[in-house]
Amino acid sequence: MSQFRLSRRPDIGDKIRVSFEFFPPKSDEMEKRLWDTVTRLEQLRPRFVSVTYGAGGSTRERTARTVKRILNETSLTPAAHMTCVDASRAEVDAVIREFAEMGVSRFVALRGDPAEGVGAAYQPHPEGYANGAELVGAMREIGDFDISVSAYPEKHPESPDFATDIDMLKRKVDNGATRAITQFFFDNDMYERYVERVRRAGLYIPIVPGILPVHNFAQVANFCSRCGAHVPAWLAERFEGLAQDPQTHALVASAVAAEQVLDLVERGVSDFHFYTMNRADLVFAICHMIGIRAHPVEENAAASAAA
Ligand code: FAD
């Protein structure tokens, strides 16, 4: 089925825009893997690449270092994730300004999870921003940034219902968010229903699907159970018995993600955000299948300088 879609739409790659998400490395080995990944994916000319942000001083420092290196050593446009966790408003504002001084013009604004982990009750810092919407408002006050926020096709686990969840998205848009990136999902019908709900609420910002190539099904299933995402039975079946067979696992993962992305393209989606897990192979292959081709990095530098 995928082959027919590609052959019917040979110019597909020209219309599709991608962004890639990385997390800041914790060791020299992880640092090397990240930079190998960044260098490989840079050739695909993503619209931007984002770097996640964790609670605690040392992880914030790592995010800043990674963003700075992307700015200084690549042709890529970085987006810095920021959260409200364990920080006063003044501290958060200072970090926003530091990023801006570094040359960052894009942010992904999030409330974040409690330091104890997903599932624990969130307690805002007594002098901090309470949620993503307040953080977006603070960013908008500080500068003319491109601000993305989160969206949850299955609703956030803390939201009692979709109406409450979409109301929070509306507050983020009202405060200046221009794009939402979704939590990863595997059921495209559910994504489509969510986008319909968002549109019915009068929100017209892009709801960019977050695509997670399944590098390790057991880990993904475990994470899904903690963050309230649904693992369809067909997905579990595809990976059944492959835990000890990484090569077949990778081939199946690339087919599953390509199928998902191509189906979304058929439904009219043109922007995709990939959760890379700091690995290039699957994302590179999937992008290739949707018609995105590698360009020499020197050309990319010239193209971004001209833009
Ligand atoms: P918000 O949008 O502020 O709220 C999420 C939901 O909780 C709302 O929809 C709302 O229904 C409910 N809620 C919140 N406050 C209230 C309230 N006062 N009353 C009623 N309901 C409320 N985490 C990180 O730590 N670092 C990252 O870099 C990071 N990047 C992410 C990137 C993306 C694209 C996504 C989707 C998630 C990311 N996360 C990250 C995870 C995110 O921090 C968690 O999902 C967190 O639990 C919620 O953050 P949020 O910004 O979505 O929250």
Short mmCIF file of C-alpha atoms and ligand atoms in Angstrom, two decimals:
data_model
loop_
_atom_site.label_atom_id
_atom_site.label_comp_id
_atom_site.label_asym_id
_atom_site.label_seq_id
_atom_site.Cartn_x
_atom_site.Cartn_y
_atom_site.Cartn_z
CA MET A 1 0.00 0.00 0.00
CA SER A 2 2.81 2.39 0.90
CA GLN A 3 4.48 1.87 -2.48
CA PHE A 4 1.32 2.97 -4.31
CA ARG A 5 1.12 6.09 -2.23
CA LEU A 6 4.71 7.04 -2.99
CA SER A 7 4.43 6.33 -6.70
CA ARG A 8 1.22 8.36 -6.92
CA ARG A 9 2.87 11.32 -5.24
CA PRO A 10 6.42 11.64 -6.59
CA ASP A 11 6.82 15.27 -5.44
CA ILE A 12 5.75 14.49 -1.92
CA GLY A 13 9.08 15.45 -0.30
CA ASP A 14 8.80 19.07 -1.50
CA LYS A 15 5.66 19.62 0.53
CA ILE A 16 6.73 17.98 3.75
CA ARG A 17 8.54 19.73 6.58
CA VAL A 18 10.19 17.91 9.41
CA SER A 19 11.69 18.79 12.76
CA PHE A 20 13.78 16.58 15.02
CA GLU A 21 13.92 16.33 18.78
CA PHE A 22 17.08 15.49 20.73
CA PHE A 23 17.83 15.15 24.40
CA PRO A 24 21.01 16.55 25.96
CA PRO A 25 23.68 13.87 26.48
CA LYS A 26 24.83 12.77 29.92
CA SER A 27 28.18 11.17 29.07
CA ASP A 28 30.99 11.45 26.51
CA GLU A 29 29.71 8.36 24.75
CA MET A 30 26.18 9.79 24.51
CA GLU A 31 27.64 13.11 23.38
CA LYS A 32 29.37 11.38 20.47
CA ARG A 33 26.20 9.54 19.50
CA LEU A 34 24.20 12.76 19.59
CA TRP A 35 26.64 14.62 17.35
CA ASP A 36 26.86 11.76 14.87
CA THR A 37 23.05 11.88 14.75
CA VAL A 38 22.86 15.67 14.43
CA THR A 39 25.43 15.64 11.61
CA ARG A 40 23.57 12.94 9.70
CA LEU A 41 20.11 14.46 10.13
CA GLU A 42 21.37 17.97 9.33
CA GLN A 43 21.60 16.82 5.71
CA LEU A 44 17.79 16.50 5.62
CA ARG A 45 17.30 20.26 6.17
CA PRO A 46 14.80 20.08 9.04
CA ARG A 47 12.79 23.21 9.74
CA PHE A 48 14.23 23.21 13.26
CA VAL A 49 15.66 20.81 15.81
CA SER A 50 14.60 20.91 19.43
CA VAL A 51 16.49 20.04 22.60
CA THR A 52 14.59 18.80 25.65
CA TYR A 53 14.91 20.27 29.12
CA GLY A 54 14.97 18.47 32.44
CA ALA A 55 14.43 19.52 36.02
CA GLY A 56 17.54 20.38 38.02
CA GLY A 57 20.47 22.70 37.37
CA SER A 58 22.83 20.23 35.70
CA THR A 59 20.31 19.07 33.11
CA ARG A 60 19.37 22.68 32.30
CA GLU A 61 23.06 23.38 31.80
CA ARG A 62 23.31 20.44 29.39
CA THR A 63 20.36 21.74 27.36
CA ALA A 64 22.01 25.15 27.08
CA ARG A 65 25.34 23.60 26.06
CA THR A 66 23.70 21.45 23.39
CA VAL A 67 21.67 24.36 21.99
CA LYS A 68 24.79 26.54 21.90
CA ARG A 69 26.76 23.90 20.03
CA ILE A 70 23.97 23.51 17.48
CA LEU A 71 23.98 27.28 16.95
CA ASN A 72 27.76 27.50 16.65
CA GLU A 73 28.63 24.35 14.75
CA THR A 74 25.72 23.54 12.45
CA SER A 75 23.42 25.16 9.91
CA LEU A 76 20.42 24.07 12.02
CA THR A 77 17.91 26.28 13.83
CA PRO A 78 17.57 25.10 17.43
CA ALA A 79 14.43 25.34 19.54
CA ALA A 80 15.05 25.20 23.29
CA HIS A 81 12.51 23.32 25.40
CA MET A 82 11.80 24.93 28.76
CA THR A 83 9.69 23.86 31.71
CA CYS A 84 8.31 25.54 34.84
CA VAL A 85 9.55 22.81 37.21
CA ASP A 86 11.25 23.79 40.48
CA ALA A 87 12.04 27.33 39.41
CA SER A 88 10.69 30.75 40.32
CA ARG A 89 9.33 33.05 37.64
CA ALA A 90 12.48 35.20 37.94
CA GLU A 91 14.71 32.16 37.40
CA VAL A 92 12.72 31.00 34.39
CA ASP A 93 12.74 34.52 32.90
CA ALA A 94 16.53 34.68 33.34
CA VAL A 95 16.95 31.39 31.44
CA ILE A 96 14.68 32.62 28.62
CA ARG A 97 16.83 35.77 28.36
CA GLU A 98 20.05 33.73 28.38
CA PHE A 99 18.78 31.64 25.49
CA ALA A 100 17.70 34.76 23.62
CA GLU A 101 21.13 36.34 24.09
CA MET A 102 22.70 33.17 22.74
CA GLY A 103 20.65 33.66 19.53
CA VAL A 104 17.73 31.32 20.24
CA SER A 105 14.47 32.49 18.66
CA ARG A 106 12.39 29.32 19.04
CA PHE A 107 11.11 27.68 22.18
CA VAL A 108 8.99 24.69 23.14
CA ALA A 109 7.18 25.83 26.32
CA LEU A 110 6.06 23.16 28.79
CA ARG A 111 4.88 22.83 32.34
CA GLY A 112 7.03 19.75 32.85
CA ASP A 113 6.63 16.78 35.18
CA PRO A 114 7.31 16.66 38.91
CA ALA A 115 10.92 15.83 39.83
CA GLU A 116 9.61 12.56 41.38
CA GLY A 117 8.56 11.48 37.87
CA VAL A 118 5.52 11.07 35.65
CA GLY A 119 2.43 10.20 37.68
CA ALA A 120 3.34 12.13 40.87
CA ALA A 121 1.08 15.12 41.61
CA TYR A 122 2.46 18.34 40.13
CA GLN A 123 3.16 21.12 42.63
CA PRO A 124 4.15 24.40 41.04
CA HIS A 125 7.08 26.27 42.63
CA PRO A 126 5.50 28.78 45.08
CA GLU A 127 6.80 31.68 42.99
CA GLY A 128 6.81 29.84 39.69
CA TYR A 129 4.67 29.59 36.59
CA ALA A 130 1.82 27.13 37.17
CA ASN A 131 1.55 25.64 33.70
CA GLY A 132 2.55 25.80 30.07
CA ALA A 133 0.16 28.65 29.33
CA GLU A 134 1.75 30.94 31.93
CA LEU A 135 5.21 30.10 30.57
CA VAL A 136 4.12 30.96 27.02
CA GLY A 137 2.84 34.31 28.31
CA ALA A 138 6.21 35.02 29.97
CA MET A 139 8.10 34.20 26.77
CA ARG A 140 5.82 36.43 24.73
CA GLU A 141 6.50 39.32 27.15
CA ILE A 142 10.25 38.86 26.81
CA GLY A 143 10.62 38.57 23.05
CA ASP A 144 9.14 37.91 19.64
CA PHE A 145 9.81 34.17 19.72
CA ASP A 146 8.37 31.27 17.77
CA ILE A 147 6.68 29.30 20.57
CA SER A 148 5.54 25.69 20.29
CA VAL A 149 3.58 23.89 22.99
CA SER A 150 2.47 20.34 23.75
CA ALA A 151 -0.80 18.72 22.68
CA TYR A 152 -2.24 15.36 23.67
CA PRO A 153 -4.34 13.41 21.15
CA GLU A 154 -5.31 11.02 23.97
CA LYS A 155 -5.61 13.98 26.40
CA HIS A 156 -3.07 14.61 29.13
CA PRO A 157 -3.40 12.04 31.94
CA GLU A 158 -4.16 14.87 34.41
CA SER A 159 -6.99 16.25 32.27
CA PRO A 160 -10.36 14.97 33.45
CA ASP A 161 -11.77 15.25 29.91
CA PHE A 162 -10.98 16.55 26.43
CA ALA A 163 -12.78 19.84 27.05
CA THR A 164 -10.42 20.66 29.96
CA ASP A 165 -7.43 19.53 27.96
CA ILE A 166 -8.29 21.63 24.91
CA ASP A 167 -9.11 24.56 27.14
CA MET A 168 -5.48 24.47 28.34
CA LEU A 169 -4.33 24.40 24.72
CA LYS A 170 -6.55 27.41 24.06
CA ARG A 171 -4.96 29.27 26.97
CA LYS A 172 -1.54 28.55 25.50
CA VAL A 173 -2.63 29.81 22.07
CA ASP A 174 -4.26 32.91 23.60
CA ASN A 175 -0.95 33.65 25.34
CA GLY A 176 1.02 33.44 22.08
CA ALA A 177 1.79 29.84 21.10
CA THR A 178 1.89 29.38 17.34
CA ARG A 179 2.26 25.61 16.99
CA ALA A 180 1.48 22.51 19.01
CA ILE A 181 3.52 19.33 18.84
CA THR A 182 1.73 16.21 19.95
CA GLN A 183 2.70 13.53 22.37
CA PHE A 184 3.58 10.47 20.29
CA PHE A 185 0.72 8.21 19.27
CA PHE A 186 0.22 5.18 17.02
CA ASP A 187 -3.44 5.49 16.08
CA ASN A 188 -3.93 8.04 13.30
CA ASP A 189 -7.73 8.01 13.62
CA MET A 190 -7.35 9.19 17.19
CA TYR A 191 -5.05 12.03 16.06
CA GLU A 192 -7.54 13.06 13.41
CA ARG A 193 -10.42 13.08 15.92
CA TYR A 194 -8.31 15.20 18.27
CA VAL A 195 -7.51 17.74 15.54
CA GLU A 196 -11.24 17.94 14.74
CA ARG A 197 -11.97 18.65 18.41
CA VAL A 198 -9.29 21.36 18.46
CA ARG A 199 -10.70 22.99 15.31
CA ARG A 200 -14.22 22.85 16.76
CA ALA A 201 -12.84 24.79 19.73
CA GLY A 202 -11.83 27.53 17.27
CA LEU A 203 -8.08 26.83 17.35
CA TYR A 204 -6.30 26.88 13.98
CA ILE A 205 -2.62 26.54 14.87
CA PRO A 206 -0.76 23.58 13.31
CA ILE A 207 -1.07 20.42 15.42
CA VAL A 208 2.16 18.75 14.36
CA PRO A 209 2.18 15.00 14.97
CA GLY A 210 5.03 13.78 17.15
CA ILE A 211 6.33 10.53 15.65
CA LEU A 212 8.25 8.07 17.76
CA PRO A 213 10.14 5.41 15.80
CA VAL A 214 10.06 2.33 18.02
CA HIS A 215 13.70 1.60 18.81
CA ASN A 216 12.75 -0.68 21.68
CA PHE A 217 9.16 -1.86 21.90
CA ALA A 218 9.40 -2.97 25.56
CA GLN A 219 10.64 0.50 26.59
CA VAL A 220 7.98 2.27 24.53
CA ALA A 221 5.21 0.10 26.01
CA ASN A 222 6.49 0.84 29.51
CA PHE A 223 6.63 4.59 28.84
CA CYS A 224 3.12 4.50 27.32
CA SER A 225 1.72 2.92 30.47
CA ARG A 226 3.27 5.72 32.56
CA CYS A 227 2.19 8.63 30.38
CA GLY A 228 -1.31 7.38 29.56
CA ALA A 229 -0.67 6.66 25.87
CA HIS A 230 -2.36 3.71 24.24
CA VAL A 231 -0.45 0.81 22.64
CA PRO A 232 -2.72 -0.68 19.97
CA ALA A 233 -2.88 -4.48 19.94
CA TRP A 234 -1.67 -4.57 16.30
CA LEU A 235 1.51 -2.73 17.33
CA ALA A 236 2.30 -5.22 20.09
CA GLU A 237 1.72 -8.02 17.60
CA ARG A 238 4.13 -6.51 15.07
CA PHE A 239 6.96 -6.54 17.61
CA GLU A 240 6.04 -9.81 19.27
CA GLY A 241 9.06 -12.11 19.72
CA LEU A 242 11.59 -9.54 18.45
CA ALA A 243 13.10 -8.46 21.79
CA GLN A 244 16.27 -10.49 21.11
CA ASP A 245 16.40 -9.76 17.38
CA PRO A 246 17.48 -6.12 16.97
CA GLN A 247 17.91 -6.29 13.21
CA THR A 248 14.36 -7.47 12.50
CA HIS A 249 13.07 -5.13 15.22
CA ALA A 250 14.66 -2.17 13.39
CA LEU A 251 13.24 -3.24 10.01
CA VAL A 252 9.76 -3.61 11.48
CA ALA A 253 10.08 -0.27 13.32
CA SER A 254 10.99 1.52 10.13
CA ALA A 255 8.04 -0.06 8.28
CA VAL A 256 5.61 0.80 11.11
CA ALA A 257 6.70 4.44 11.29
CA ALA A 258 6.77 4.87 7.51
CA GLU A 259 3.28 3.42 7.27
CA GLN A 260 2.05 5.81 9.96
CA VAL A 261 3.66 8.86 8.38
CA LEU A 262 2.51 8.01 4.85
CA ASP A 263 -1.03 7.51 6.09
CA LEU A 264 -0.91 10.94 7.78
CA VAL A 265 0.39 12.47 4.54
CA GLU A 266 -2.63 10.91 2.78
CA ARG A 267 -4.81 12.64 5.37
CA GLY A 268 -3.24 15.99 4.49
CA VAL A 269 -0.57 16.33 7.17
CA SER A 270 2.58 18.06 5.92
CA ASP A 271 4.60 18.79 9.10
CA PHE A 272 6.13 16.09 11.28
CA HIS A 273 8.16 16.20 14.48
CA PHE A 274 10.35 13.15 15.08
CA TYR A 275 11.36 12.01 18.55
CA THR A 276 14.79 10.81 17.44
CA MET A 277 15.99 9.39 20.79
CA ASN A 278 19.35 10.73 19.54
CA ARG A 279 19.49 8.01 16.86
CA ALA A 280 19.60 8.78 13.16
CA ASP A 281 18.98 5.54 11.29
CA LEU A 282 15.23 5.03 11.58
CA VAL A 283 14.41 8.73 11.18
CA PHE A 284 16.71 9.03 8.18
CA ALA A 285 15.08 6.02 6.51
CA ILE A 286 11.53 7.23 7.21
CA CYS A 287 12.33 10.71 5.88
CA HIS A 288 13.80 9.13 2.76
CA MET A 289 10.57 7.21 2.24
CA ILE A 290 8.50 10.38 2.37
CA GLY A 291 10.71 11.93 -0.28
CA ILE A 292 13.10 13.98 1.84
CA ARG A 293 16.61 13.77 0.41
CA ALA A 294 20.01 14.49 1.92
CA HIS A 295 21.88 17.63 0.83
CA PRO A 296 25.56 18.37 1.47
CA VAL A 297 25.85 20.31 4.71
CA GLU A 298 27.79 23.18 3.04
CA GLU A 299 24.76 23.80 0.79
CA ASN A 300 22.55 23.87 3.87
CA ALA A 301 24.72 26.53 5.50
CA ALA A 302 24.46 28.66 2.35
CA ALA A 303 20.68 28.08 2.15
CA SER A 304 20.10 29.06 5.78
CA ALA A 305 22.36 32.14 5.41
CA ALA A 306 20.32 33.23 2.37
CA ALA A 307 16.96 32.62 4.11
P1 FAD B 1 0.28 21.93 30.41
O1 FAD B 1 -0.05 22.15 28.98
O2 FAD B 1 0.52 23.11 31.25
O3 FAD B 1 -0.85 21.05 31.08
C1 FAD B 1 -1.08 19.73 30.62
C2 FAD B 1 -2.50 19.31 30.98
O4 FAD B 1 -2.66 19.21 32.39
C3 FAD B 1 -3.49 20.29 30.48
O5 FAD B 1 -3.99 19.89 29.23
C4 FAD B 1 -4.55 20.36 31.56
O6 FAD B 1 -5.68 19.65 31.20
C5 FAD B 1 -3.89 19.76 32.78
N1 FAD B 1 -3.67 20.86 33.73
C6 FAD B 1 -2.51 21.53 33.94
N2 FAD B 1 -2.69 22.49 34.87
C7 FAD B 1 -3.97 22.42 35.23
C8 FAD B 1 -4.76 23.14 36.15
N3 FAD B 1 -4.26 24.13 36.89
N4 FAD B 1 -6.07 22.80 36.26
C9 FAD B 1 -6.60 21.80 35.51
N5 FAD B 1 -5.88 21.08 34.64
C10 FAD B 1 -4.58 21.39 34.48
N6 FAD B 1 8.92 17.34 29.72
C11 FAD B 1 10.12 17.79 30.18
O7 FAD B 1 10.37 17.71 31.39
N7 FAD B 1 11.06 18.34 29.36
C12 FAD B 1 10.85 18.48 28.03
O8 FAD B 1 11.71 18.98 27.30
C13 FAD B 1 9.59 18.01 27.49
N8 FAD B 1 9.31 18.14 26.17
C14 FAD B 1 8.07 17.75 25.69
C15 FAD B 1 7.77 17.97 24.34
C16 FAD B 1 6.51 17.62 23.84
C17 FAD B 1 6.21 17.87 22.37
C18 FAD B 1 5.53 17.01 24.69
C19 FAD B 1 4.19 16.60 24.16
C20 FAD B 1 5.83 16.81 26.03
C21 FAD B 1 7.09 17.17 26.56
N9 FAD B 1 7.41 17.01 27.91
C22 FAD B 1 8.64 17.44 28.39
C23 FAD B 1 6.45 16.36 28.83
C24 FAD B 1 5.56 17.37 29.57
O9 FAD B 1 6.36 18.19 30.40
C25 FAD B 1 4.56 16.59 30.40
O10 FAD B 1 3.63 15.92 29.57
C26 FAD B 1 3.84 17.36 31.51
O11 FAD B 1 3.10 16.43 32.31
C27 FAD B 1 2.85 18.41 31.03
O12 FAD B 1 3.46 19.50 30.51
P2 FAD B 1 2.60 20.47 29.52
O13 FAD B 1 3.42 21.60 29.10
O14 FAD B 1 2.00 19.63 28.48
O15 FAD B 1 1.52 20.95 30.56
#
